[in-house]
Coordinates of C-alpha atoms and ligand atoms in Angstrom, one line a residue:
M286 CA -5.5 -16.7 14.2
T287 CA -4.0 -19.1 11.7
S288 CA -6.8 -19.6 9.2
L289 CA -9.9 -18.0 7.7
E290 CA -12.9 -19.7 6.2
L291 CA -13.6 -18.8 2.6
Y292 CA -17.2 -18.7 1.5
L293 CA -18.8 -18.2 -1.9
H294 CA -22.4 -17.2 -1.0
D295 CA -23.1 -19.6 1.8
R296 CA -21.0 -22.4 0.5
F297 CA -17.8 -23.2 2.3
V298 CA -15.0 -23.2 -0.2
G299 CA -12.0 -24.0 2.0
L300 CA -9.5 -22.7 4.5
V301 CA -7.2 -19.7 3.7
E302 CA -3.9 -19.6 5.5
P303 CA -0.9 -17.3 5.4
D304 CA 2.0 -18.4 3.2
R305 CA 4.9 -18.9 5.6
R306 CA 7.5 -17.7 3.1
D307 CA 5.8 -14.5 1.9
K308 CA 3.5 -12.3 3.8
S309 CA 1.9 -11.0 0.6
R310 CA 0.7 -14.5 -0.3
V311 CA -2.0 -16.8 1.1
T312 CA -2.9 -20.4 0.3
L313 CA -6.3 -22.0 -0.1
A314 CA -7.1 -25.7 0.6
I315 CA -10.4 -26.3 -1.3
D316 CA -12.8 -28.5 0.7
R317 CA -13.5 -31.9 -0.8
A318 CA -17.2 -31.3 -0.5
F319 CA -17.1 -27.9 -2.3
R320 CA -19.7 -27.7 -5.1
S321 CA -21.0 -24.5 -6.8
D322 CA -22.9 -23.5 -9.9
V323 CA -21.3 -20.0 -9.5
V324 CA -17.8 -19.6 -10.9
L325 CA -15.4 -18.5 -8.1
S326 CA -12.8 -16.9 -10.4
E327 CA -11.7 -17.1 -14.1
S328 CA -8.1 -17.1 -12.9
F329 CA -8.1 -20.7 -11.5
A330 CA -10.3 -23.8 -11.4
A331 CA -11.8 -24.4 -7.9
I332 CA -11.3 -28.2 -7.8
P333 CA -12.5 -29.9 -4.6
G334 CA -9.7 -31.3 -2.6
R335 CA -7.0 -29.3 -4.4
R336 CA -4.9 -26.1 -3.7
P337 CA -4.9 -23.5 -6.5
A338 CA -1.4 -22.1 -7.2
T339 CA -0.5 -19.7 -4.4
E340 CA 0.2 -16.8 -6.8
L341 CA -3.3 -17.2 -8.4
I342 CA -5.3 -17.4 -5.2
S343 CA -3.3 -14.5 -3.7
N344 CA -3.9 -12.2 -6.7
F345 CA -7.6 -13.1 -6.7
L346 CA -8.1 -12.4 -3.0
G347 CA -5.6 -9.5 -3.0
G348 CA -7.7 -7.9 -5.7
Y349 CA -10.5 -7.4 -3.2
V350 CA -8.6 -5.4 -0.6
P351 CA -8.3 -1.6 -0.5
E352 CA -5.7 0.1 -2.7
G353 CA -3.1 2.8 -2.3
N354 CA -3.5 5.3 0.5
H355 CA -6.7 3.5 1.7
R356 CA -4.8 0.3 2.2
E357 CA -2.0 2.1 4.0
K358 CA -4.3 4.0 6.4
M359 CA -6.8 1.2 7.0
A360 CA -4.0 -1.3 7.8
A361 CA -2.3 1.2 10.1
K362 CA -5.5 1.7 12.1
R363 CA -5.7 -2.0 12.7
H364 CA -2.0 -2.2 13.5
V365 CA -1.3 -4.6 10.6
D366 CA 1.2 -4.5 7.9
Q367 CA -0.3 -3.2 4.6
D368 CA 1.6 -5.9 2.6
D369 CA 0.3 -8.7 4.8
L370 CA -2.5 -10.2 2.7
F371 CA -3.8 -12.6 5.4
A372 CA -4.0 -9.8 7.9
L373 CA -5.9 -7.6 5.5
L374 CA -8.3 -10.3 4.7
A375 CA -8.8 -11.1 8.4
E376 CA -9.6 -7.4 9.0
F377 CA -11.5 -6.4 5.9
G378 CA -12.6 -9.6 4.2
G379 CA -16.0 -9.9 5.9
S380 CA -17.8 -8.1 3.2
I381 CA -16.0 -7.2 0.0
A382 CA -17.0 -7.0 -3.7
G383 CA -19.1 -9.9 -5.0
A384 CA -20.2 -12.9 -3.0
V385 CA -16.8 -14.0 -1.5
T386 CA -16.6 -13.6 2.3
L387 CA -13.8 -14.5 4.7
R388 CA -15.0 -15.6 8.2
R389 CA -12.8 -15.7 11.3
P390 CA -12.9 -18.6 13.8
D391 CA -14.2 -16.1 16.4
D392 CA -17.0 -14.8 14.2
A393 CA -19.5 -17.5 15.4
Q394 CA -19.3 -16.4 19.0
S395 CA -18.7 -12.7 19.2
R396 CA -19.2 -11.1 15.9
E397 CA -22.7 -11.2 14.7
P398 CA -23.2 -8.8 11.7
S399 CA -25.5 -5.9 12.7
Y400 CA -26.7 -2.5 11.4
A401 CA -27.0 0.8 13.3
P402 CA -29.3 3.6 12.2
L403 CA -27.4 6.4 10.5
N404 CA -28.6 10.0 10.9
A405 CA -27.4 12.9 8.7
R406 CA -25.0 14.1 11.4
D407 CA -23.3 10.8 11.8
L408 CA -23.2 10.3 8.1
A409 CA -21.5 13.6 7.6
A410 CA -18.9 12.7 10.2
L411 CA -18.2 9.4 8.4
L412 CA -17.9 11.1 5.0
K413 CA -15.5 13.7 6.6
Q414 CA -13.5 11.0 8.1
A415 CA -13.2 9.2 4.7
L416 CA -12.0 12.5 3.2
A417 CA -9.6 13.4 5.9
E418 CA -8.2 10.0 6.7
S419 CA -8.5 8.0 3.5
D420 CA -9.9 5.1 5.5
Q421 CA -13.4 4.5 4.0
G422 CA -14.7 5.9 7.3
V423 CA -14.5 2.5 8.9
P424 CA -15.1 2.3 12.7
D425 CA -13.0 -0.3 14.6
D426 CA -15.3 -3.2 14.1
S427 CA -16.1 -2.9 10.4
R428 CA -15.0 -5.8 8.2
S429 CA -16.0 -4.3 4.8
A430 CA -13.8 -2.7 2.2
L431 CA -13.6 -2.0 -1.6
P432 CA -10.7 -1.2 -3.9
G433 CA -10.4 2.2 -5.6
Y434 CA -8.6 5.4 -4.9
Q435 CA -11.5 7.8 -4.4
P436 CA -12.7 8.5 -0.9
K437 CA -15.8 6.4 -0.1
V438 CA -18.0 5.1 2.6
L439 CA -20.0 1.9 2.5
V440 CA -23.6 1.9 3.9
A441 CA -26.8 -0.1 3.7
K442 CA -30.2 1.2 2.8
F443 CA -33.4 -0.5 4.0
N444 CA -36.8 1.0 3.2
S445 CA -35.1 4.3 2.2
E446 CA -33.4 4.5 5.6
L447 CA -29.6 4.4 5.8
A448 CA -27.9 2.1 8.2
Y449 CA -24.3 1.5 9.0
P450 CA -23.0 -2.1 8.7
H451 CA -21.0 -3.3 11.6
G452 CA -18.8 -6.4 11.7
R453 CA -19.2 -8.3 8.5
A454 CA -22.7 -6.9 7.7
H455 CA -23.1 -6.1 4.0
S456 CA -23.5 -2.7 2.5
T457 CA -25.8 -1.9 -0.4
H458 CA -24.5 1.6 -1.4
I459 CA -21.2 3.3 -2.1
L460 CA -21.1 6.9 -1.0
K461 CA -18.5 9.1 -2.6
P462 CA -18.1 12.5 -0.9
Q463 CA -17.2 15.6 -2.9
V464 CA -13.5 16.2 -2.7
P465 CA -12.4 19.8 -2.0
G466 CA -10.6 21.2 -5.0
R467 CA -12.3 18.6 -7.3
E468 CA -15.8 19.8 -6.9
H469 CA -17.0 18.7 -10.4
R470 CA -15.9 15.1 -10.2
I471 CA -18.9 13.5 -8.5
F472 CA -21.2 15.5 -10.8
D473 CA -19.3 14.3 -13.8
E474 CA -19.6 10.7 -12.5
F475 CA -23.3 11.1 -11.9
Y476 CA -23.9 12.6 -15.4
S477 CA -22.1 9.5 -16.8
H478 CA -24.5 7.3 -14.7
Q479 CA -27.4 9.2 -16.3
L480 CA -26.1 8.6 -19.8
T481 CA -25.3 4.9 -19.3
R482 CA -28.7 4.3 -17.7
E483 CA -30.3 6.0 -20.7
I484 CA -28.5 3.8 -23.3
G485 CA -28.8 0.6 -21.3
L486 CA -25.2 0.2 -20.3
S487 CA -26.1 0.4 -16.6
T488 CA -29.2 0.0 -14.4
F489 CA -28.0 0.8 -10.9
D490 CA -29.5 3.9 -9.2
S491 CA -27.4 6.9 -8.2
K492 CA -28.2 10.3 -6.7
I493 CA -26.4 13.4 -5.6
M494 CA -27.2 13.9 -1.9
R495 CA -26.3 16.1 1.0
A496 CA -25.5 15.3 4.7
G497 CA -24.9 18.5 6.7
R498 CA -22.5 20.5 4.7
I499 CA -21.1 17.5 2.7
T500 CA -22.3 16.7 -0.8
Y501 CA -21.9 13.2 -1.9
L502 CA -22.8 10.7 -4.7
A503 CA -24.8 7.7 -3.5
I504 CA -24.3 4.7 -5.8
E505 CA -26.4 1.6 -5.5
R506 CA -24.3 -1.6 -5.6
F507 CA -25.1 -4.0 -8.5
D508 CA -23.6 -6.8 -6.5
R509 CA -26.2 -6.6 -3.8
T510 CA -30.0 -6.9 -3.7
V511 CA -32.1 -6.1 -0.6
D512 CA -34.6 -8.8 0.2
G513 CA -36.7 -7.7 3.2
D514 CA -34.1 -7.0 5.9
R515 CA -31.5 -9.3 4.3
V516 CA -28.9 -8.3 1.7
R517 CA -28.3 -10.9 -1.0
L518 CA -25.0 -11.0 -2.8
H519 CA -24.1 -11.4 -6.4
H520 CA -20.6 -12.6 -7.2
Q521 CA -18.2 -10.3 -9.1
E522 CA -14.5 -10.2 -9.8
D523 CA -12.7 -7.5 -11.7
L524 CA -10.6 -8.0 -14.8
A525 CA -7.3 -7.5 -12.9
Q526 CA -8.4 -10.5 -10.8
A527 CA -9.6 -12.6 -13.7
M528 CA -6.3 -12.0 -15.5
S529 CA -4.4 -12.6 -12.2
L530 CA -2.5 -9.3 -12.3
D531 CA -0.2 -8.9 -9.4
W532 CA -2.3 -7.4 -6.5
R533 CA 0.7 -5.8 -5.0
E534 CA 1.5 -3.6 -8.0
S535 CA -1.2 -0.9 -8.3
E536 CA 0.0 0.2 -11.7
V537 CA -0.4 -3.1 -13.6
K538 CA -4.1 -2.4 -14.2
F539 CA -2.9 0.3 -16.7
Q540 CA -0.9 -0.3 -19.8
E541 CA 2.4 1.6 -20.0
P542 CA 3.0 3.7 -23.2
A543 CA 6.7 3.3 -22.8
W544 CA 6.4 -0.5 -22.7
P545 CA 3.1 -1.4 -24.2
N546 CA 3.8 -5.2 -24.2
D547 CA 4.9 -5.5 -20.6
P548 CA 3.5 -8.9 -19.8
R549 CA 2.7 -7.9 -16.2
R550 CA 0.2 -5.3 -17.3
A551 CA -3.3 -5.2 -18.7
T552 CA -4.0 -4.6 -22.4
L553 CA -7.2 -4.5 -24.3
R554 CA -6.0 -7.6 -26.1
R555 CA -5.6 -9.5 -22.9
V556 CA -9.1 -8.3 -21.7
G557 CA -10.7 -9.3 -25.0
E558 CA -8.9 -12.7 -25.1
L559 CA -10.0 -13.5 -21.6
L560 CA -13.6 -12.6 -22.4
G561 CA -13.3 -14.7 -25.5
S562 CA -12.2 -17.7 -23.4
I563 CA -15.4 -17.8 -21.2
P564 CA -18.3 -20.0 -22.3
E565 CA -20.5 -16.9 -22.7
A566 CA -17.8 -15.3 -25.0
S567 CA -19.8 -13.9 -27.8
A568 CA -22.3 -12.0 -25.6
L569 CA -19.4 -10.8 -23.3
V570 CA -17.3 -9.6 -26.2
E571 CA -20.2 -7.8 -27.8
Q572 CA -21.1 -6.0 -24.5
W573 CA -17.5 -5.1 -24.0
V574 CA -17.3 -3.5 -27.5
Q575 CA -20.3 -1.4 -26.5
Q576 CA -18.7 -0.4 -23.1
L577 CA -15.4 0.3 -24.7
T578 CA -17.0 2.6 -27.2
Y579 CA -18.7 4.4 -24.4
H580 CA -15.4 4.9 -22.4
V581 CA -13.7 6.3 -25.5
A582 CA -16.6 8.5 -26.5
V583 CA -16.9 10.1 -23.1
G584 CA -13.1 10.5 -22.7
N585 CA -12.8 8.2 -19.7
N586 CA -9.0 7.8 -19.5
D587 CA -9.4 5.6 -16.4
A588 CA -11.1 2.5 -17.8
H589 CA -8.4 0.2 -16.4
A590 CA -8.6 -3.5 -15.5
K591 CA -10.2 -2.8 -12.1
N592 CA -12.9 -0.7 -13.6
I593 CA -14.2 -3.7 -15.7
A594 CA -15.8 -6.6 -14.0
L595 CA -17.4 -10.0 -14.5
V596 CA -20.5 -11.0 -12.6
H597 CA -20.7 -14.7 -12.0
L598 CA -24.2 -15.9 -11.5
E599 CA -25.9 -19.3 -11.3
N600 CA -26.9 -19.1 -14.9
G601 CA -23.5 -18.0 -16.2
T602 CA -21.0 -15.2 -16.3
K603 CA -21.9 -11.7 -17.5
L604 CA -20.1 -8.5 -18.0
A605 CA -20.8 -6.1 -15.1
E606 CA -22.6 -2.9 -15.9
V607 CA -20.5 0.1 -16.7
Y608 CA -19.2 1.6 -13.4
D609 CA -16.7 4.3 -12.4
A610 CA -16.8 5.7 -16.0
V611 CA -15.9 9.3 -15.3
P612 CA -15.5 11.7 -18.3
N613 CA -12.1 12.4 -16.8
L614 CA -10.7 14.5 -19.7
F615 CA -13.0 17.3 -18.7
Q616 CA -11.6 17.7 -15.1
D617 CA -9.4 20.7 -15.1
E618 CA -6.4 19.1 -13.5
L619 CA -6.6 15.8 -15.3
I620 CA -6.0 16.8 -18.9
N621 CA -4.0 13.8 -20.0
W622 CA -4.9 12.5 -23.4
N623 CA -3.6 9.0 -22.7
L624 CA -6.1 6.2 -22.2
A625 CA -5.6 3.6 -19.5
L626 CA -5.5 0.9 -22.2
A627 CA -4.4 1.6 -25.8
V628 CA -7.0 1.1 -28.6
D629 CA -5.5 -0.5 -31.7
G630 CA -2.1 0.6 -30.4
K631 CA -3.1 4.2 -29.8
F632 CA -3.1 5.7 -26.3
D633 CA -3.9 9.2 -27.3
L634 CA -7.7 9.7 -27.3
R635 CA -7.5 12.3 -30.1
R636 CA -6.2 9.6 -32.5
I637 CA -9.0 7.2 -32.0
S638 CA -11.8 6.6 -34.5
A639 CA -14.7 4.1 -34.8
E640 CA -12.5 2.1 -37.0
S641 CA -9.8 1.9 -34.4
I642 CA -12.3 0.4 -31.9
A643 CA -13.6 -2.2 -34.4
S644 CA -10.0 -3.1 -35.5
E645 CA -8.9 -3.5 -31.9
A646 CA -12.0 -5.8 -31.2
A647 CA -11.3 -7.9 -34.3
S648 CA -7.8 -8.6 -33.0
W649 CA -9.2 -10.5 -30.0
G650 CA -10.3 -13.3 -32.3
T651 CA -13.9 -13.7 -31.2
I652 CA -15.8 -11.0 -33.2
R653 CA -15.7 -10.0 -36.8
E654 CA -14.6 -6.5 -37.6
A655 CA -17.8 -5.6 -39.4
R656 CA -19.9 -6.8 -36.4
A657 CA -17.8 -4.8 -34.0
Y658 CA -18.1 -1.7 -36.3
A659 CA -21.9 -2.1 -36.2
L660 CA -21.9 -2.3 -32.4
V661 CA -19.7 0.8 -32.2
E662 CA -22.1 2.7 -34.5
Q663 CA -25.1 1.6 -32.5
T664 CA -23.6 2.7 -29.3
L665 CA -22.6 6.1 -30.7
A666 CA -26.1 6.6 -32.1
A667 CA -27.7 5.8 -28.7
L668 CA -25.2 8.1 -26.9
D669 CA -26.0 10.9 -29.4
D670 CA -29.7 10.6 -28.5
A671 CA -28.9 10.4 -24.8
L672 CA -26.8 13.6 -25.0
A673 CA -29.7 15.4 -26.6
K674 CA -32.2 14.0 -24.0
V675 CA -30.4 14.0 -20.6
E676 CA -30.1 17.2 -18.8
P677 CA -26.7 17.3 -17.0
P678 CA -26.5 18.6 -13.5
R679 CA -25.4 22.3 -13.5
E680 CA -22.2 21.4 -11.6
V681 CA -20.6 19.2 -14.2
S682 CA -17.2 20.3 -15.5
P683 CA -17.4 23.4 -17.7
G684 CA -17.8 22.6 -21.4
M685 CA -18.7 18.9 -20.7
T686 CA -21.6 18.5 -23.0
D687 CA -20.0 20.3 -25.9
R688 CA -17.0 18.1 -25.6
L689 CA -19.0 14.9 -25.4
R690 CA -21.0 16.0 -28.5
W691 CA -17.8 16.8 -30.3
N692 CA -16.4 13.3 -29.6
V693 CA -19.6 11.6 -30.7
M694 CA -19.9 13.7 -33.8
R695 CA -16.3 13.0 -34.9
L696 CA -16.6 9.3 -34.2
R697 CA -19.9 9.0 -36.0
Q698 CA -18.4 10.8 -39.0
G699 CA -15.7 8.1 -39.2
N700 CA -13.0 10.6 -38.1
E701 CA -10.4 10.5 -35.4
I702 CA -11.7 12.5 -32.3
S703 CA -8.9 15.1 -32.7
T704 CA -8.7 18.3 -30.6
P705 CA -12.1 20.1 -30.2
K706 CA -12.2 23.6 -31.7
R707 CA -12.6 26.2 -29.1
Ligands
ATP1099 N1 -22.3 0.2 -8.6 C1 -21.4 -0.7 -8.1 N2 -21.9 -1.9 -7.7 C2 -21.0 -2.9 -7.2 N3 -19.7 -2.7 -7.1 C3 -19.2 -1.6 -7.5 C4 -20.0 -0.5 -8.0 N4 -19.2 0.5 -8.3 C5 -18.0 0.2 -8.0 N5 -18.0 -1.1 -7.5 C6 -16.8 -1.8 -6.9 O1 -16.2 -1.0 -6.0 C7 -14.8 -0.7 -6.4 C8 -14.6 0.7 -6.2 O2 -15.5 1.6 -6.9 P1 -15.0 2.7 -7.9 O3 -14.3 2.0 -9.0 O4 -16.2 3.5 -8.3 O5 -14.0 3.5 -7.0 P2 -12.9 4.5 -7.3 O6 -12.2 4.8 -6.0 O7 -13.5 5.7 -8.1 O8 -11.9 3.8 -8.3 P3 -10.6 4.3 -9.1 O9 -9.5 4.1 -8.2 O10 -10.6 3.3 -10.3 O11 -10.9 5.7 -9.5 C9 -14.8 -1.1 -7.9 O12 -13.5 -1.5 -8.3 C10 -15.8 -2.3 -8.0 O13 -15.2 -3.4 -7.5
MG1100 MG1 -12.5 2.3 -9.9

């Protein structure tokens, strides 16, 4: 196979080919007839008849493939090199995040997308496989994948029945099994979903479920909608893609405290400036201030560039809902006070105040500090109410609600979070 067809929704964008000099790179020749109201990526302009820079298209498409041990294991199962971007896209580019799909020349004849019914026993087996083999539970013919380091399985749900997507059929839900030794994690993530739903920072559904002896968190995908027996896609790219961070370097989505200005890595300034450069800048930046306030208030030290996304729709670009926002600082083995991205130069959560968030936001150049401060206060007030109202699952990390209340109280008082009193 020498080329893949790149589609955005059902528009043909152009042909993707391997870069002969570097297996971690691909090229894209954009079709002369390509037209779209939906932005493909913030990292390059999709001009008909042109080829975006190889580095930019590679970082964009590379941002959709599995990461870390998932990439290693999934590539090995297909007998391809985990650094070979074209091969990864040929294997797993059939259904990825957003509305970009990569089709193979042989798709038309032999590879119709299809769904198979999924009973509890088979589902438990898939979840176990995802846990034991770090391979997203994929069978030989699956062409779907998502980034991220947590074990996960992608399934579709039609009329409350689960189905397994074969070939390049699209999933509608992400299932995260409970990881032995980290029993609280999925409950912590679920509690965070309850809170963000309550304060309007997310709308997607989620539930804790069981299949056989496996407990899992089922997360509805905001980049899919079920329409009868069809799955409609909504385009998304994460901020690592939008900023064209090197897809081969898993660490660049985090800022490095020892070298905070490393130009290869994400920073809140870069995120804020990128959002500020999009036509919908003022709404995007305001939403991001609210989301950032939430991440800080719940002690999510994993709000890195791949956990922030843009949704590109026909009527413009929006900030994706809050996802993967786990109150990590309450998981026993993860007590590391450093945030993924420093706020106003501070990595240590205990040093952050409402003023730090507002001052950080003002430095992006799109929003006034007083407006940012008002958004921080509004978000904290809403979260305070939500904490009083939402009953957390019993299985959240011990002390979770007390710690969240502490953070919100300190921030609302205008103080640094500091270390909670025991
Ligand atoms: N509700 C959702 N709807 C659509 N896409 C989502 C949703 N949640 C996550 N994603 C996409 O799936 C990817 C993986 O999900 P998620 O970030 O939850 O996984 P993870 O393995 O916990 O990640 P990490 O390695 O950051 O801990 C995300 O980067 C994002 O592209
Ligand atoms: Mg993630």
